[in-house]
């Protein structure tokens, strides 16, 4: 198989590496708007050659789109316009608008909408890592809108990468993603800003930063170029979760203010039940 | 040296293990209010024997207090009341009240106030791990109030455990700890509660939970028994940070509401500079 990967950053670069590493593609063609990224991806061996979008689409059996979510719908349409037998998939973090935009395209059946639940706080071709994705879930949306043969090919790839597959409708996906991914990003950015704000008064404020801080603030290193489109495309879900999260913080604040150890015990007892979910 | 460790949970248990592992103590005596914890610590080999507080104090050269911060000041006084030549140290996460309470004790000079910046989200003797503390900082407060020989002994122990030592006044310590440790705990609990609240409507909400979520919510597994006293003892600092954090979240919320990509780009750009601090 010949694969084309559009967007050679963290996700696309890691996917290109995985396709070759697992023997899924003999050749991987890269496409990237940024010539520096394209050159870097070639230099790092993430892809075998770099071509313009149209040529890369025509030369491939599978085209994977791994660019910021704000650019996915239009790019998906452009790619589908050139498609004959090929299969097209995307790897973006929001699904509702994409599925709506491609719904009536004559080649909709050649498209598989996916979201592999993997990432790191780094970006660009240098962030691509071998062994990415393994053990993480992947969501496929609107499976019934894609040709069974197209879905099978994409499922086989994700199986080979060691990813359990979950099927969801786009609306359901975007809601879930807001709760278990997008909100973590917002709180992490806000926490970094809180402490950096204090640092302007007291430059030694980080002297004690340890493992707990690092864990909650790590995501604040993530690129705005990737995350701003996600937060804005998934705006209503993100705002809902953010409202609830601020409410929970205000409840804890009031309990601390009032020395309400009993209330804190009950709230923390409930929070502890997250142990069921993450081990 | 014979060491006594009071409180055989995550911190005390790991410290007892480290003292033996590094050859710093030939014998470690344990003290714990909870007979199940004491029995478990013996069974796990964290300590060589278990004694009541007074006997354990008298039998040891070094007494380390590793119990919830609400109980440290009184226990410190009780231990100091029995001290002749011994050195006493604590390992608690807040320092202001403790230093105030012991300030005028006749044996204040035998006490070293410390806070090793290490922990995990687990608790109890089973949470004790070999190799804990290594590479993390430790704070020593009011060094000048302790005998130089007592400070030296404690410094030697922490050096042997591979911990860089930072000297701070208690007020400064508590402020810093609120910013880079205690707030992470509060946001993590609140985030867990936010998502668990949603789970009551939609029980599959966690289907997509991945690495980013796990990282920001991991601390929500931590025990209230340890953390409630910390949040309440460090109440004013924690409330200040919490106020600023909620303010930062509200700013991000408004920018998302208004599709203010430019504002988000600037805020996230500033948040990204946390890369200077955590690598």
Short mmCIF file of N, CA and C in Angstrom, two decimals, chain A residues 49-136:
data_model
loop_
_atom_site.label_atom_id
_atom_site.label_comp_id
_atom_site.label_asym_id
_atom_site.label_seq_id
_atom_site.Cartn_x
_atom_site.Cartn_y
_atom_site.Cartn_z
N UNK A 49 8.77 10.74 0.56
CA UNK A 49 8.85 11.89 -0.34
C UNK A 49 7.76 12.88 0.04
N UNK A 50 7.91 14.09 -0.46
CA UNK A 50 6.92 15.13 -0.20
C UNK A 50 6.34 15.57 -1.54
N UNK A 51 5.04 15.65 -1.62
CA UNK A 51 4.38 16.07 -2.87
C UNK A 51 3.29 17.08 -2.55
N UNK A 52 2.83 17.83 -3.57
CA UNK A 52 1.66 18.69 -3.36
C UNK A 52 0.42 17.82 -3.13
N UNK A 53 -0.60 18.42 -2.54
CA UNK A 53 -1.79 17.69 -2.13
C UNK A 53 -2.40 16.84 -3.25
N UNK A 54 -2.59 17.44 -4.43
CA UNK A 54 -3.29 16.71 -5.49
C UNK A 54 -2.49 15.50 -5.97
N UNK A 55 -1.20 15.71 -6.22
CA UNK A 55 -0.35 14.60 -6.68
C UNK A 55 -0.25 13.52 -5.61
N UNK A 56 -0.16 13.94 -4.34
CA UNK A 56 -0.03 12.98 -3.24
C UNK A 56 -1.31 12.17 -3.09
N UNK A 57 -2.45 12.80 -3.34
CA UNK A 57 -3.74 12.11 -3.26
C UNK A 57 -3.82 11.06 -4.38
N UNK A 58 -3.45 11.47 -5.58
CA UNK A 58 -3.57 10.56 -6.72
C UNK A 58 -2.63 9.38 -6.63
N UNK A 59 -1.48 9.57 -6.00
CA UNK A 59 -0.47 8.51 -5.95
C UNK A 59 -0.74 7.47 -4.87
N UNK A 60 -1.72 7.72 -3.98
CA UNK A 60 -1.85 6.89 -2.79
C UNK A 60 -3.10 6.00 -2.79
N UNK A 61 -3.06 4.95 -1.98
CA UNK A 61 -4.24 4.11 -1.73
C UNK A 61 -5.03 4.63 -0.53
N UNK A 62 -4.27 5.16 0.42
CA UNK A 62 -4.89 5.69 1.64
C UNK A 62 -4.38 7.09 1.87
N UNK A 63 -5.28 8.01 2.18
CA UNK A 63 -4.88 9.38 2.51
C UNK A 63 -5.36 9.68 3.93
N UNK A 64 -4.41 10.02 4.81
CA UNK A 64 -4.77 10.35 6.20
C UNK A 64 -4.56 11.84 6.43
N UNK A 65 -5.60 12.50 6.96
CA UNK A 65 -5.53 13.94 7.21
C UNK A 65 -5.28 14.18 8.70
N UNK A 66 -4.18 14.84 9.01
CA UNK A 66 -3.79 15.05 10.41
C UNK A 66 -3.34 16.49 10.60
N UNK A 67 -4.26 17.42 10.37
CA UNK A 67 -3.97 18.86 10.47
C UNK A 67 -4.90 19.46 11.52
N UNK A 68 -4.69 20.73 11.90
CA UNK A 68 -5.60 21.35 12.89
C UNK A 68 -7.06 21.23 12.46
N UNK A 69 -7.96 21.00 13.42
CA UNK A 69 -9.35 20.66 13.08
C UNK A 69 -10.06 21.76 12.28
N UNK A 70 -9.63 23.01 12.43
CA UNK A 70 -10.28 24.09 11.68
C UNK A 70 -10.06 23.90 10.17
N UNK A 71 -8.99 23.21 9.78
CA UNK A 71 -8.67 23.06 8.36
C UNK A 71 -9.12 21.72 7.81
N UNK A 72 -9.59 20.82 8.65
CA UNK A 72 -9.91 19.47 8.16
C UNK A 72 -11.09 19.44 7.19
N UNK A 73 -12.24 20.08 7.48
CA UNK A 73 -13.38 19.92 6.56
C UNK A 73 -13.06 20.32 5.12
N UNK A 74 -12.47 21.50 4.93
CA UNK A 74 -12.15 21.97 3.57
C UNK A 74 -11.13 21.04 2.91
N UNK A 75 -10.12 20.65 3.65
CA UNK A 75 -9.11 19.76 3.08
C UNK A 75 -9.73 18.41 2.72
N UNK A 76 -10.63 17.94 3.58
CA UNK A 76 -11.31 16.66 3.31
C UNK A 76 -12.06 16.74 1.98
N UNK A 77 -12.78 17.85 1.77
CA UNK A 77 -13.52 18.05 0.52
C UNK A 77 -12.56 18.06 -0.68
N UNK A 78 -11.47 18.84 -0.54
CA UNK A 78 -10.51 18.93 -1.66
C UNK A 78 -9.94 17.57 -2.00
N UNK A 79 -9.63 16.80 -0.97
CA UNK A 79 -9.06 15.46 -1.21
C UNK A 79 -10.12 14.56 -1.86
N UNK A 80 -11.33 14.59 -1.30
CA UNK A 80 -12.40 13.74 -1.86
C UNK A 80 -12.68 14.09 -3.33
N UNK A 81 -12.50 15.37 -3.68
CA UNK A 81 -12.72 15.78 -5.08
C UNK A 81 -11.77 15.08 -6.05
N UNK A 82 -10.61 14.63 -5.54
CA UNK A 82 -9.62 13.96 -6.41
C UNK A 82 -9.68 12.44 -6.29
N UNK A 83 -10.55 11.94 -5.45
CA UNK A 83 -10.53 10.52 -5.13
C UNK A 83 -11.23 9.70 -6.21
N UNK A 84 -10.58 8.57 -6.59
CA UNK A 84 -11.27 7.58 -7.41
C UNK A 84 -11.50 6.33 -6.52
N UNK A 85 -10.48 5.49 -6.42
CA UNK A 85 -10.63 4.27 -5.62
C UNK A 85 -10.16 4.47 -4.18
N UNK A 86 -9.44 5.57 -3.91
CA UNK A 86 -8.74 5.72 -2.64
C UNK A 86 -9.67 5.79 -1.41
N UNK A 87 -9.04 5.52 -0.28
CA UNK A 87 -9.73 5.67 1.00
C UNK A 87 -9.12 6.87 1.72
N UNK A 88 -9.98 7.70 2.29
CA UNK A 88 -9.52 8.90 2.99
C UNK A 88 -9.96 8.79 4.45
N UNK A 89 -9.10 9.17 5.35
CA UNK A 89 -9.47 9.19 6.78
C UNK A 89 -8.93 10.48 7.39
N UNK A 90 -9.56 10.92 8.49
CA UNK A 90 -8.97 12.03 9.23
C UNK A 90 -8.68 11.56 10.64
N UNK A 91 -7.88 12.32 11.37
CA UNK A 91 -7.46 11.94 12.72
C UNK A 91 -7.74 13.08 13.71
N UNK A 92 -8.73 13.90 13.41
CA UNK A 92 -8.96 15.11 14.20
C UNK A 92 -9.74 14.91 15.50
N UNK A 93 -9.65 15.90 16.39
CA UNK A 93 -10.22 15.81 17.74
C UNK A 93 -11.66 16.26 17.85
N UNK A 94 -12.24 16.82 16.78
CA UNK A 94 -13.67 17.14 16.79
C UNK A 94 -14.28 16.55 15.53
N UNK A 95 -15.56 16.17 15.60
CA UNK A 95 -16.14 15.40 14.50
C UNK A 95 -17.44 15.97 13.95
N UNK A 96 -18.14 16.77 14.71
CA UNK A 96 -19.49 17.16 14.32
C UNK A 96 -19.51 17.96 13.02
N UNK A 97 -18.72 19.04 12.97
CA UNK A 97 -18.73 19.88 11.78
C UNK A 97 -18.19 19.13 10.57
N UNK A 98 -17.13 18.39 10.76
CA UNK A 98 -16.55 17.61 9.65
C UNK A 98 -17.61 16.71 9.02
N UNK A 99 -18.30 15.92 9.85
CA UNK A 99 -19.27 14.97 9.30
C UNK A 99 -20.41 15.69 8.59
N UNK A 100 -20.77 16.86 9.13
CA UNK A 100 -21.83 17.65 8.50
C UNK A 100 -21.38 18.16 7.12
N UNK A 101 -20.14 18.64 7.04
CA UNK A 101 -19.65 19.25 5.81
C UNK A 101 -19.48 18.22 4.69
N UNK A 102 -19.05 17.01 5.03
CA UNK A 102 -18.81 16.02 3.97
C UNK A 102 -20.05 15.17 3.67
N UNK A 103 -21.12 15.37 4.44
CA UNK A 103 -22.29 14.47 4.40
C UNK A 103 -22.81 14.20 2.98
N UNK A 104 -22.88 15.25 2.16
CA UNK A 104 -23.50 15.10 0.84
C UNK A 104 -22.47 15.02 -0.28
N UNK A 105 -21.22 14.85 0.07
CA UNK A 105 -20.20 14.75 -0.98
C UNK A 105 -20.38 13.42 -1.72
N UNK A 106 -20.20 13.48 -3.04
CA UNK A 106 -20.41 12.30 -3.88
C UNK A 106 -19.51 11.13 -3.46
N UNK A 107 -18.37 11.43 -2.83
CA UNK A 107 -17.44 10.37 -2.42
C UNK A 107 -17.43 10.16 -0.90
N UNK A 108 -18.47 10.62 -0.21
CA UNK A 108 -18.54 10.46 1.25
C UNK A 108 -18.22 9.03 1.70
N UNK A 109 -18.65 8.07 0.88
CA UNK A 109 -18.46 6.65 1.23
C UNK A 109 -16.99 6.22 1.23
N UNK A 110 -16.11 7.04 0.66
CA UNK A 110 -14.67 6.69 0.68
C UNK A 110 -13.98 7.30 1.89
N UNK A 111 -14.73 8.00 2.72
CA UNK A 111 -14.15 8.71 3.88
C UNK A 111 -14.47 7.98 5.18
N UNK A 112 -13.48 7.86 6.05
CA UNK A 112 -13.69 7.29 7.39
C UNK A 112 -13.25 8.34 8.41
N UNK A 113 -14.21 8.75 9.25
CA UNK A 113 -13.94 9.80 10.25
C UNK A 113 -13.42 9.13 11.53
N UNK A 114 -12.20 9.44 11.94
CA UNK A 114 -11.61 8.77 13.11
C UNK A 114 -10.95 9.78 14.06
N UNK A 115 -10.79 9.36 15.28
CA UNK A 115 -10.04 10.16 16.26
C UNK A 115 -9.26 9.23 17.18
N UNK A 116 -7.98 9.04 16.90
CA UNK A 116 -7.16 8.24 17.80
C UNK A 116 -6.87 9.04 19.08
N UNK A 117 -7.18 8.45 20.25
CA UNK A 117 -7.06 9.18 21.52
C UNK A 117 -5.64 9.13 22.05
N UNK A 118 -4.75 9.70 21.30
CA UNK A 118 -3.35 9.74 21.71
C UNK A 118 -2.78 11.11 21.40
N UNK A 119 -1.85 11.54 22.19
CA UNK A 119 -1.17 12.81 21.94
C UNK A 119 -0.13 13.04 23.01
N UNK A 120 0.69 14.04 22.79
CA UNK A 120 1.61 14.49 23.84
C UNK A 120 1.54 16.01 23.83
N UNK A 121 2.30 16.63 24.70
CA UNK A 121 2.28 18.09 24.78
C UNK A 121 3.24 18.72 23.76
N UNK A 122 3.86 17.91 22.91
CA UNK A 122 4.82 18.44 21.94
C UNK A 122 4.18 18.52 20.56
N UNK A 123 4.81 19.28 19.66
CA UNK A 123 4.23 19.42 18.32
C UNK A 123 5.31 19.53 17.26
N UNK A 124 4.89 19.42 16.00
CA UNK A 124 5.82 19.48 14.88
C UNK A 124 6.41 18.10 14.58
N UNK A 125 7.12 17.99 13.44
CA UNK A 125 7.67 16.69 13.02
C UNK A 125 8.62 16.09 14.07
N UNK A 126 9.34 16.95 14.80
CA UNK A 126 10.28 16.45 15.82
C UNK A 126 9.54 15.77 16.96
N UNK A 127 8.24 16.03 17.10
CA UNK A 127 7.46 15.43 18.19
C UNK A 127 6.99 14.02 17.84
N UNK A 128 7.12 13.64 16.57
CA UNK A 128 6.66 12.31 16.15
C UNK A 128 7.46 11.23 16.87
N UNK A 129 6.77 10.22 17.36
CA UNK A 129 7.46 9.14 18.07
C UNK A 129 7.02 7.78 17.56
N UNK A 130 7.96 6.86 17.61
CA UNK A 130 7.68 5.48 17.26
C UNK A 130 6.87 4.86 18.39
N UNK A 131 5.97 3.97 18.06
CA UNK A 131 5.19 3.29 19.09
C UNK A 131 4.04 4.12 19.63
N UNK A 132 3.77 5.27 19.00
CA UNK A 132 2.63 6.08 19.43
C UNK A 132 1.34 5.29 19.22
N UNK A 133 0.26 5.72 19.83
CA UNK A 133 -1.10 5.18 19.64
C UNK A 133 -1.35 3.87 20.38
N UNK A 134 -0.32 3.04 20.50
CA UNK A 134 -0.49 1.70 21.05
C UNK A 134 -1.19 1.70 22.42
N UNK A 135 -2.25 0.92 22.52
CA UNK A 135 -2.96 0.77 23.79
C UNK A 135 -4.02 1.83 24.03
N UNK A 136 -4.07 2.87 23.21
CA UNK A 136 -5.09 3.91 23.36
C UNK A 136 -6.30 3.59 22.48
#
